[in-house]
Amino acid sequence: MSHEAAPVTEETVEAEFAALDVDSPLVGIVMGSKSDMDAMEAAAKELRDRGILHEVRVMSAHRDPDTVADYARNAKLRGLRVIIAGAGLSAALPGVVAAHTPLPVIGVPLTSSKSIAGGLDALLSIAQMPPGVPVACVGVDSARNAAVLAARILDA
Ligand code: RP5
């Protein structure tokens, strides 16, 4: 009996990738601090309720810049399709993620104990991106809307 390996074709490679991707998350939820978790949980809940696989990570654009860059650079290769990024104060996280990935990034401006004008600081930091590096910005503390938008992007 022959034990020759089956020829590797484009179809077999694609089939192997498809099999690997079955349980991999489609949406990455990242946030700048553990203190953002309560607000960002609304995004995770919405995705859970819709049966959309996701992962949740805490990483700060200012405190862990290398971690953020690595995560964003590898996101597409890992099978993620959308990234939701929440941060408060001078909220650089969504913009830095967008700078390192071609995936759509949805920013969630968050209030924190040191916020100015009820989160206006984070809202402007996230919305006012330079031309060519867009971040879709939902309302202050509107993590659920970010998840709904992610679901719509995935259906597009
Ligand atoms: C931001 O600073 C975080 O996203 C958080 O909203 C805010 C405060 O962070 P902690 O001091 O609570 O870690 O980077």
XYZ file of C-alpha atoms and ligand atoms in Angstrom:
170
model
C 0.000 0.000 0.000
C 1.328 3.449 -0.920
C 1.593 6.179 1.738
C 2.325 9.030 -0.606
C 1.158 12.405 0.737
C -1.674 14.097 -1.128
C -0.470 16.912 -3.394
C -0.637 20.363 -1.840
C -2.898 22.574 -3.951
C -4.391 26.008 -3.447
C -7.693 24.296 -2.571
C -6.179 22.063 0.112
C -4.345 24.993 1.683
C -7.558 27.075 1.741
C -9.470 24.143 3.231
C -6.871 23.785 5.984
C -7.075 27.499 6.810
C -10.887 27.359 6.843
C -10.779 24.456 9.295
C -8.333 26.319 11.529
C -10.528 29.421 11.513
C -13.698 27.757 12.758
C -13.235 28.766 16.391
C -11.135 31.869 15.959
C -12.554 35.258 17.033
C -13.834 37.691 14.400
C -13.892 40.747 16.641
C -11.131 41.942 18.941
C -12.218 44.085 21.879
C -9.303 46.006 23.363
C -9.219 48.665 26.064
C -6.626 50.865 27.670
C -7.081 49.811 31.272
C -8.759 47.242 33.500
C -10.782 50.186 34.771
C -12.475 50.294 31.334
C -13.774 46.729 31.654
C -17.212 47.526 33.094
C -18.030 49.905 30.256
C -16.590 47.634 27.542
C -18.419 44.564 28.837
C -21.510 45.909 27.026
C -19.738 45.290 23.706
C -18.798 41.745 24.679
C -22.347 41.027 25.832
C -23.845 42.282 22.571
C -21.476 40.104 20.532
C -22.142 37.128 22.807
C -25.903 37.576 22.395
C -25.442 37.621 18.621
C -23.198 34.554 18.633
C -20.228 36.470 17.219
C -16.876 35.075 18.366
C -14.692 37.686 19.992
C -11.735 38.143 22.314
C -11.115 40.734 25.026
C -7.684 42.228 25.823
C -6.394 45.048 28.025
C -3.495 47.037 26.533
C -2.631 50.696 26.730
C -1.315 52.722 23.805
C 0.730 54.773 26.258
C 1.785 52.165 28.811
C 2.232 49.122 26.498
C 2.936 50.568 23.049
C 4.800 47.500 21.750
C 2.012 45.144 22.791
C -0.549 47.301 21.008
C 1.528 47.471 17.820
C 2.101 43.689 17.807
C -1.576 42.960 18.418
C -2.746 45.280 15.654
C -0.135 44.099 13.143
C -1.087 40.430 13.653
C -4.847 40.922 13.924
C -5.776 40.319 10.286
C -3.512 37.302 9.950
C -5.133 35.816 13.069
C -8.543 36.040 11.385
C -9.942 39.095 13.143
C -12.222 41.206 10.913
C -13.050 44.191 13.133
C -11.412 45.738 16.184
C -13.319 47.622 18.872
C -11.018 49.803 20.960
C -12.134 51.645 24.078
C -10.112 54.202 25.986
C -10.520 57.248 28.169
C -8.663 60.531 28.720
C -6.170 61.167 25.887
C -7.528 58.104 24.123
C -4.793 57.105 21.681
C -5.583 53.382 21.570
C -8.096 53.267 18.673
C -5.925 55.513 16.507
C -2.720 53.613 17.213
C -4.452 50.311 16.437
C -5.776 51.792 13.174
C -2.255 52.924 12.291
C -1.022 49.327 12.453
C -3.844 47.381 10.768
C -5.961 47.631 7.616
C -8.978 46.268 9.564
C -11.874 48.568 10.427
C -11.442 50.013 13.923
C -14.356 51.247 16.021
C -13.355 53.548 18.848
C -15.311 53.878 22.077
C -14.565 57.066 24.032
C -14.860 56.278 27.727
C -15.376 58.367 30.818
C -13.045 57.864 33.733
C -12.564 59.517 37.115
C -10.225 62.087 35.538
C -12.263 62.825 32.392
C -12.756 66.392 31.266
C -16.222 67.573 30.185
C -17.819 64.158 30.596
C -15.493 62.336 28.219
C -15.128 65.077 25.592
C -11.347 64.612 25.839
C -11.583 60.971 24.718
C -14.295 61.703 22.146
C -12.130 64.258 20.352
C -8.970 62.135 20.627
C -10.738 59.243 18.892
C -12.819 61.120 16.318
C -10.235 63.643 15.130
C -7.984 61.258 13.236
C -5.753 62.504 10.424
C -6.881 61.883 6.818
C -6.158 58.334 5.631
C -6.279 56.677 9.042
C -9.961 56.458 9.939
C -11.497 55.341 13.214
C -15.283 54.945 13.404
C -16.249 56.675 16.636
C -19.379 55.834 18.619
C -20.763 57.934 21.474
C -19.171 58.310 24.883
C -19.481 55.063 26.853
C -21.424 53.529 23.930
C -19.673 50.180 23.777
C -22.879 48.381 22.854
C -23.238 50.490 19.707
C -19.687 49.590 18.751
C -20.649 45.922 18.851
C -23.796 46.527 16.804
C -21.710 48.372 14.211
C -19.164 45.536 14.184
C -21.980 43.065 13.543
C -23.192 45.184 10.608
C -19.670 45.348 9.168
C -19.364 41.568 9.419
C -22.636 41.112 7.512
C -21.624 43.552 4.788
C -6.864 55.437 29.729
O -6.795 56.115 30.921
C -7.679 54.195 30.002
O -8.332 53.791 28.830
C -8.629 54.629 31.090
O -9.890 54.987 30.562
C -7.957 55.840 31.684
C -7.576 55.654 33.133
O -6.775 54.499 33.246
P -6.370 53.939 34.696
O -5.585 55.017 35.358
O -7.665 53.631 35.413
O -5.555 52.685 34.431
O -5.608 55.103 29.237
